Tab-separated table of C-alpha atoms in Angstrom:
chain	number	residue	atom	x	y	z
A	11	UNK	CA	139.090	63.177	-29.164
A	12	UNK	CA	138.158	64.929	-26.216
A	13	UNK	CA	133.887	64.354	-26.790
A	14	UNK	CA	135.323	60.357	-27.582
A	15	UNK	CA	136.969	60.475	-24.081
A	16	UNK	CA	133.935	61.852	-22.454
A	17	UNK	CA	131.699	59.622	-23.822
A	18	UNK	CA	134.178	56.684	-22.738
A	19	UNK	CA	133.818	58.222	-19.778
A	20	UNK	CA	130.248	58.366	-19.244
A	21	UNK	CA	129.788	54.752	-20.180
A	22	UNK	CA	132.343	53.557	-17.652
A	23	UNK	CA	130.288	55.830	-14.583
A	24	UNK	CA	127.201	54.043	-15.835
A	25	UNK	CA	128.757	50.522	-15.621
A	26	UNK	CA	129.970	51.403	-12.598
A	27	UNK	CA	127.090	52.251	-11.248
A	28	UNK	CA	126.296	51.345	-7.377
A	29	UNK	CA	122.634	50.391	-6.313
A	30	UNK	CA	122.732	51.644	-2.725
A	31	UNK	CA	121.154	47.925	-0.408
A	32	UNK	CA	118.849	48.497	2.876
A	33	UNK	CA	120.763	47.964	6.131
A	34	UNK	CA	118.105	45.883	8.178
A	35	UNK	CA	118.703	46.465	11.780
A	36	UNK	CA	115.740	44.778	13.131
A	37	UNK	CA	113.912	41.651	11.709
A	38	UNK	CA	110.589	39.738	12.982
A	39	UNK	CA	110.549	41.470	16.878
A	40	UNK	CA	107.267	39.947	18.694
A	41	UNK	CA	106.637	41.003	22.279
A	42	UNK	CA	104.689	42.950	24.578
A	43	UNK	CA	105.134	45.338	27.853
A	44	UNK	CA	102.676	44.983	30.709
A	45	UNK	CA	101.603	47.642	32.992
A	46	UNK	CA	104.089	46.688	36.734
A	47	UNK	CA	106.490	44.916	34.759
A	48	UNK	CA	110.208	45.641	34.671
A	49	UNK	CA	111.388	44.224	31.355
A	50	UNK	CA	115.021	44.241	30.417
A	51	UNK	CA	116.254	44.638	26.584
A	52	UNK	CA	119.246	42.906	26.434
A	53	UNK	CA	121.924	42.004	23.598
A	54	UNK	CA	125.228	42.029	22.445
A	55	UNK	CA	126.944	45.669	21.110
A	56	UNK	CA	124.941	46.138	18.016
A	57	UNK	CA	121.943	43.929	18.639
A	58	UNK	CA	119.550	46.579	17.851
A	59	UNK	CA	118.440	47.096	21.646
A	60	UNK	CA	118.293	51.196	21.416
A	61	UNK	CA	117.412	50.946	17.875
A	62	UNK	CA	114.333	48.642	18.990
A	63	UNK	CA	113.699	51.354	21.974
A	64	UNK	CA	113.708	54.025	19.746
A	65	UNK	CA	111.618	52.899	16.983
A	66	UNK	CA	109.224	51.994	20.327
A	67	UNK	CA	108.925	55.289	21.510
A	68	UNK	CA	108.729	56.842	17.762
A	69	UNK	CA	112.149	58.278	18.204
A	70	UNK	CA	112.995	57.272	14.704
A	71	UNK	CA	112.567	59.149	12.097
A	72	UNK	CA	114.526	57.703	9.245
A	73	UNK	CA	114.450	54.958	7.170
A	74	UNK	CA	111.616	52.111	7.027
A	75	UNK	CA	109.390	50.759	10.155
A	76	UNK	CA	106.860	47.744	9.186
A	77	UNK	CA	104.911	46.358	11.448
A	78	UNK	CA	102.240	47.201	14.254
A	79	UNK	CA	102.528	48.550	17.269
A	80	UNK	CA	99.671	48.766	20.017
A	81	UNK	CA	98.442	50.627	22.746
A	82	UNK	CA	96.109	48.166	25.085
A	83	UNK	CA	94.780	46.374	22.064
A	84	UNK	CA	94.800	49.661	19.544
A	85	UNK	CA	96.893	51.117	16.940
A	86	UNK	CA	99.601	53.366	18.262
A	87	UNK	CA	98.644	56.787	17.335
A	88	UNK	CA	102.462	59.539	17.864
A	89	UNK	CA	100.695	62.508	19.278
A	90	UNK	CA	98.641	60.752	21.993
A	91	UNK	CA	101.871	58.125	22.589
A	92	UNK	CA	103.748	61.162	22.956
A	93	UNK	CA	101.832	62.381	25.864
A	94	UNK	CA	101.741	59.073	28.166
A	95	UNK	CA	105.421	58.071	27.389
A	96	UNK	CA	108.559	59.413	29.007
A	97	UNK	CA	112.359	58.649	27.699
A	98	UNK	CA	115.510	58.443	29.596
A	99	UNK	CA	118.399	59.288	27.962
A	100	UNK	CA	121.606	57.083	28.192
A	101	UNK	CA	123.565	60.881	28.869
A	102	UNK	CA	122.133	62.364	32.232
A	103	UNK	CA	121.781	66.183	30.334
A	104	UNK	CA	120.404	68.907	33.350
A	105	UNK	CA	121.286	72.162	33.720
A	106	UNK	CA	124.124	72.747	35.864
A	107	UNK	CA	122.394	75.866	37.974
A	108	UNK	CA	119.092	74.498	38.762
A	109	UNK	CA	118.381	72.608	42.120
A	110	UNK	CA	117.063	68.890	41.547
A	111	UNK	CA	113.472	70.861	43.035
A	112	UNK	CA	114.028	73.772	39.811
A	113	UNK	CA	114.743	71.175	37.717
A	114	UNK	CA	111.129	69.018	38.693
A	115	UNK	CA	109.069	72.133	38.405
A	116	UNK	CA	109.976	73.185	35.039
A	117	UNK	CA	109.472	69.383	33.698
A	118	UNK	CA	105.922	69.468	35.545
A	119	UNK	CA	104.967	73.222	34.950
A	120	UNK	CA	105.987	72.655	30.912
A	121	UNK	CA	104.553	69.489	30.669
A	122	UNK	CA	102.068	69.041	32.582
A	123	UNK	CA	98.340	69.768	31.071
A	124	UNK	CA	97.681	73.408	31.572
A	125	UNK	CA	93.945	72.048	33.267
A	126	UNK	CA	96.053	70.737	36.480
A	127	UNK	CA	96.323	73.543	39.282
A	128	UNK	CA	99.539	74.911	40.513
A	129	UNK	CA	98.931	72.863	43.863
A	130	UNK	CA	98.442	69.307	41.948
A	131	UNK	CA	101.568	69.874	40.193
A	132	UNK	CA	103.446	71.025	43.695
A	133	UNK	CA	102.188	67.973	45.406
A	134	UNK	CA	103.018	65.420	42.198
A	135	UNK	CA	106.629	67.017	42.234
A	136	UNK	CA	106.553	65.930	46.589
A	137	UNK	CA	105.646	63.128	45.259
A	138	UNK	CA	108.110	62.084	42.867
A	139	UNK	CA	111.057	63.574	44.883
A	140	UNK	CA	110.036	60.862	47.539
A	141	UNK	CA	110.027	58.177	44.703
A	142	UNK	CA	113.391	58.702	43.569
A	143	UNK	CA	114.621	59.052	47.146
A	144	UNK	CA	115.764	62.904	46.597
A	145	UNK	CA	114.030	64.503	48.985
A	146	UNK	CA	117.261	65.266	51.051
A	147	UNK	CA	118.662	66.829	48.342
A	148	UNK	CA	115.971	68.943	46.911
A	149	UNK	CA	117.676	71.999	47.356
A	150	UNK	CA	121.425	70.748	45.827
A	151	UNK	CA	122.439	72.292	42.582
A	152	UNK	CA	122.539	69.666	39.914
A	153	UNK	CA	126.472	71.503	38.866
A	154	UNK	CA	128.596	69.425	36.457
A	155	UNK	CA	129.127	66.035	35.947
A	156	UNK	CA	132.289	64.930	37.773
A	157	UNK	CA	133.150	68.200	39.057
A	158	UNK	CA	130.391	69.260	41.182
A	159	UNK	CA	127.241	68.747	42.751
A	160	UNK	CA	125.417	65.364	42.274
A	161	UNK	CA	126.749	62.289	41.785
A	162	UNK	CA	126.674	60.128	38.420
A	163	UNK	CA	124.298	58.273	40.324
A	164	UNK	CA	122.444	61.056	42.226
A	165	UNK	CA	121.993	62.617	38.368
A	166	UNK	CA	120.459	59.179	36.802
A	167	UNK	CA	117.838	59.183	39.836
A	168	UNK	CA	117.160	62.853	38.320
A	169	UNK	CA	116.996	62.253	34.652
A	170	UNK	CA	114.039	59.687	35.767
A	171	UNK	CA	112.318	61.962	37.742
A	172	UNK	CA	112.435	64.655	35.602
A	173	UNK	CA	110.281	62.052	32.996
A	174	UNK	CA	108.258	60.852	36.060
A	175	UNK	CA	106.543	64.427	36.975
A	176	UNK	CA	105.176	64.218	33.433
A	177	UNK	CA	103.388	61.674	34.856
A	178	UNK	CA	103.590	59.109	32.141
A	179	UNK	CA	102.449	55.193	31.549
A	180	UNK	CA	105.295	54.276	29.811
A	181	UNK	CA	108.692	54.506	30.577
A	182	UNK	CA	112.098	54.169	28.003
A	183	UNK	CA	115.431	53.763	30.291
A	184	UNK	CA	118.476	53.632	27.939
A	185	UNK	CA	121.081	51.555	29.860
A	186	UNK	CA	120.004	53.565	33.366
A	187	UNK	CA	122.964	51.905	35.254
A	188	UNK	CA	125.492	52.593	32.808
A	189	UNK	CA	128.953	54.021	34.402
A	190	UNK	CA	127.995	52.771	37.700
A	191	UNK	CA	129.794	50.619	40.307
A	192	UNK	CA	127.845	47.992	42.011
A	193	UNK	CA	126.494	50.049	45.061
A	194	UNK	CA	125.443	53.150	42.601
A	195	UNK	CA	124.143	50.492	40.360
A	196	UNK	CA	121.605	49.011	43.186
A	197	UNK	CA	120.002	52.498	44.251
A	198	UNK	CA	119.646	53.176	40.498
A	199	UNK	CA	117.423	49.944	40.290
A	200	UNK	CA	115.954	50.357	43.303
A	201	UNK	CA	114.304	53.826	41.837
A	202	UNK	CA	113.506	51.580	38.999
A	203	UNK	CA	111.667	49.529	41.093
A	204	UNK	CA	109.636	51.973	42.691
A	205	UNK	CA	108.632	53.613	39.406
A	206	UNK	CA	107.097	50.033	38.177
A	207	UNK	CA	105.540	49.362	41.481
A	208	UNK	CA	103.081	52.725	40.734
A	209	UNK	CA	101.376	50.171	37.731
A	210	UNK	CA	103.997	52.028	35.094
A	211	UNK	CA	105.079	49.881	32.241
A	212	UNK	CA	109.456	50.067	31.981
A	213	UNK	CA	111.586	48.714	29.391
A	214	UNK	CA	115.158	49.100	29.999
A	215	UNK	CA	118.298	48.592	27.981
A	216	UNK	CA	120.894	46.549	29.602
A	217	UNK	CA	124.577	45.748	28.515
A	218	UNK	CA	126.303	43.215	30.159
A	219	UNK	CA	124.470	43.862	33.940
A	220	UNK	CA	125.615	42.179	36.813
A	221	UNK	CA	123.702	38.904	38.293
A	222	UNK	CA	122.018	41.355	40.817
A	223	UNK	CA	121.194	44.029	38.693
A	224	UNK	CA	119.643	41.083	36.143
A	225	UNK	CA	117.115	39.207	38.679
A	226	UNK	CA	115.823	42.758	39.469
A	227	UNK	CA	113.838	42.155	36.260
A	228	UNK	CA	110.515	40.363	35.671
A	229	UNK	CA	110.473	40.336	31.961
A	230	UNK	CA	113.704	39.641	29.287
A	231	UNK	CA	113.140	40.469	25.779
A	232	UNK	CA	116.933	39.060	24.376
A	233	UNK	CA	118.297	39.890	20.756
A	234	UNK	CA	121.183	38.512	18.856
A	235	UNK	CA	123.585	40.686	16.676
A	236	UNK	CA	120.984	41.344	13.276
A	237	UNK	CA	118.341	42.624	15.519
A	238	UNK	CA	116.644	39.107	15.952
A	239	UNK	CA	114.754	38.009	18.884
A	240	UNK	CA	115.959	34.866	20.928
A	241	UNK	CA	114.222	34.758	24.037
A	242	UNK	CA	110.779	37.064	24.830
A	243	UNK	CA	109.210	36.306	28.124
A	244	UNK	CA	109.004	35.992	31.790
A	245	UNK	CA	112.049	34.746	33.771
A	246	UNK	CA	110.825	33.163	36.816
A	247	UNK	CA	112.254	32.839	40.567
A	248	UNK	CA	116.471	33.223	39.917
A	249	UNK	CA	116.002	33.077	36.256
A	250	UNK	CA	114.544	29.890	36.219
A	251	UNK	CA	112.419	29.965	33.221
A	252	UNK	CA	115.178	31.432	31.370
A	253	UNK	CA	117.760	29.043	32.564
A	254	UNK	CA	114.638	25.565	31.517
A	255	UNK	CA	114.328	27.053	28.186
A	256	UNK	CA	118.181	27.515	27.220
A	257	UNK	CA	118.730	23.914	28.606
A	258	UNK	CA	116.514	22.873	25.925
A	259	UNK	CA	117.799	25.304	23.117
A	260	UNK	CA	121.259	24.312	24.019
A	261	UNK	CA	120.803	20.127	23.707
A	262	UNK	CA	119.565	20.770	20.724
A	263	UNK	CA	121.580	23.406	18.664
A	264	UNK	CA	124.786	23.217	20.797
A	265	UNK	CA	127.091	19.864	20.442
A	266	UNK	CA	129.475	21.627	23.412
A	267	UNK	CA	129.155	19.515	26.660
A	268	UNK	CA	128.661	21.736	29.881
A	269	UNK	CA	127.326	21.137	33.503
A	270	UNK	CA	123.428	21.672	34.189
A	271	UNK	CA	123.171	25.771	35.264
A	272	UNK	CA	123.541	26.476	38.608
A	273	UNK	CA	121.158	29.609	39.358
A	274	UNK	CA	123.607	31.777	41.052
A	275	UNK	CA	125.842	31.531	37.903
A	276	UNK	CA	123.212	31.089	35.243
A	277	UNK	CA	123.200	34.193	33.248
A	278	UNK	CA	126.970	34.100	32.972
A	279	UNK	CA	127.202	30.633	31.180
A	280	UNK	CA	124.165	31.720	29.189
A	281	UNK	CA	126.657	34.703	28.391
A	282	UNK	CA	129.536	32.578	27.817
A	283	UNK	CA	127.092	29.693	25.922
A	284	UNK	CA	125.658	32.879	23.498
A	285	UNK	CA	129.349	33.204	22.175
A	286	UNK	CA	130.077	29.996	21.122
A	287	UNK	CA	126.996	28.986	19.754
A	288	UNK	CA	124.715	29.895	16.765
A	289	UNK	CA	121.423	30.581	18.012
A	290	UNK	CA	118.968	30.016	15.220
């Protein structure tokens, strides 16, 4: 009775059996980041926008990537990508006992090529300090977050110069003015700003940034929840070319009526207009 039962048993595991289905995150992303441009990935909570960063930067190591990604026209090769691309994370992680200068010379002194003298890497670190706008605090310990020394703010200005002295091309900013208040927000950006105006290429993520913080970019790559693209390209003086092309879109896949955009209040409606609408 008891080999009966097992065999029952067996039969019932087998009929029961689960095939384990892919989980696509991303599907059919076209784009491209130019040197000087501040682009802005942008999407609802689990539009793939860190996922897309990630896979990007070759931060992903599991599951399946197809497609191609390029590097000025060729093939993106890891080890060399590795070397001309920097990554800020989301969490502002320093060491609480070094000063924001300790903290600059061990990025640039570790990794830095070993060919560059001792007095390049002291001057690029001068450099970057005045870049970030932390020269008058140089000599602060970093300390704890919310307890002492720097600021939330004063700490995301580090986490990008720590990337900057390794003097990369490319630049990954996971949501850089996340936490802030509007003020903190603006000097974040305006750091931003200076590190595309050196010819660097910088994709950010955003989540739900204010109208200033979203005309600080050039570029918008936008995704919907599924990790599809809906808008990839410039957008224009106040969000212009944005604002043209979703006045289109929206005649045509939207039957809710709404007054033409005002710029000053565009990117809210187009908010409020991505909720109620399926985007195809």
């Amino acid at each position: 009775m008891s080999r009966l039962g097992g065999a029952a048993t067996t039969a019932e595991m087998k009929s029961a059996e689960v095939t384990e289905s892919k989980l696509q995150l991303l599907s059919g992303i076209t784009g491209a980041f130019r040197p000087g441009v501040l682009t802005a990935l942008v999407g609802v909570s689990g539009a793939g926008k860190t996922t897309l960063m990630d896979v990007l930067a070759g931060r992903k190591t599991g599951g399946y990537i197809e497609g191609d990604i390029r590097i000025s026209g060729y093939p993106k090769n890891q080890k060399t990508f590795a070397r001309i691309s920097g990554y800020c994370e989301q969490n502002d992680i320093h060491s609480p006992q070094t000063t924001v200068r300790e903290a600059l010379i061990y990025s640039a002194w570790l990794r830095l090529a070993s060919e560059i003298d001792d007095a390049s890497k002291t001057a690029f670190v001068e450099e970057v300090l005045e870049l970030v706008e932390l020269k008058q605090l140089e000599n602060a310990l970093v300390g704890l977050p919310g307890i002492t020394g720097l600021s939330t703010e004063q700490r995301k200005r580090l986490t990008i110069a720590v990337e900057l002295v390794a003097n990369p091309s490319i630049i990954f900013m996971d949501e850089p003015t996340s936490g802030l208040d509007a003020r903190a927000a603006a000097i974040v950006m305006r750091t931003v700003r200076n590190t595309v105006d050196t010819g660097r290429t910088v994709v950010c993520t955003i989540h739900q940034p204010s109208i200033d913080i979203f005309e600080a970019f050039d570029e918008l790559l936008l995704l919907k929840r599924g990790g599809r693209v809906i808008y990839a390209g410039e957008l224009g003086h106040y969000s212009q070319k944005l604002v043209d092309y979703f006045q289109v879109r929206r005649s045509s896949l939207c039957h809710k009526r709404y007054p033409p955009f005002p710029n000053e209040v565009s990117y809210l409606i187009l908010l409020n207009w991505f909720t109620t609408c399926h985007v195809r």
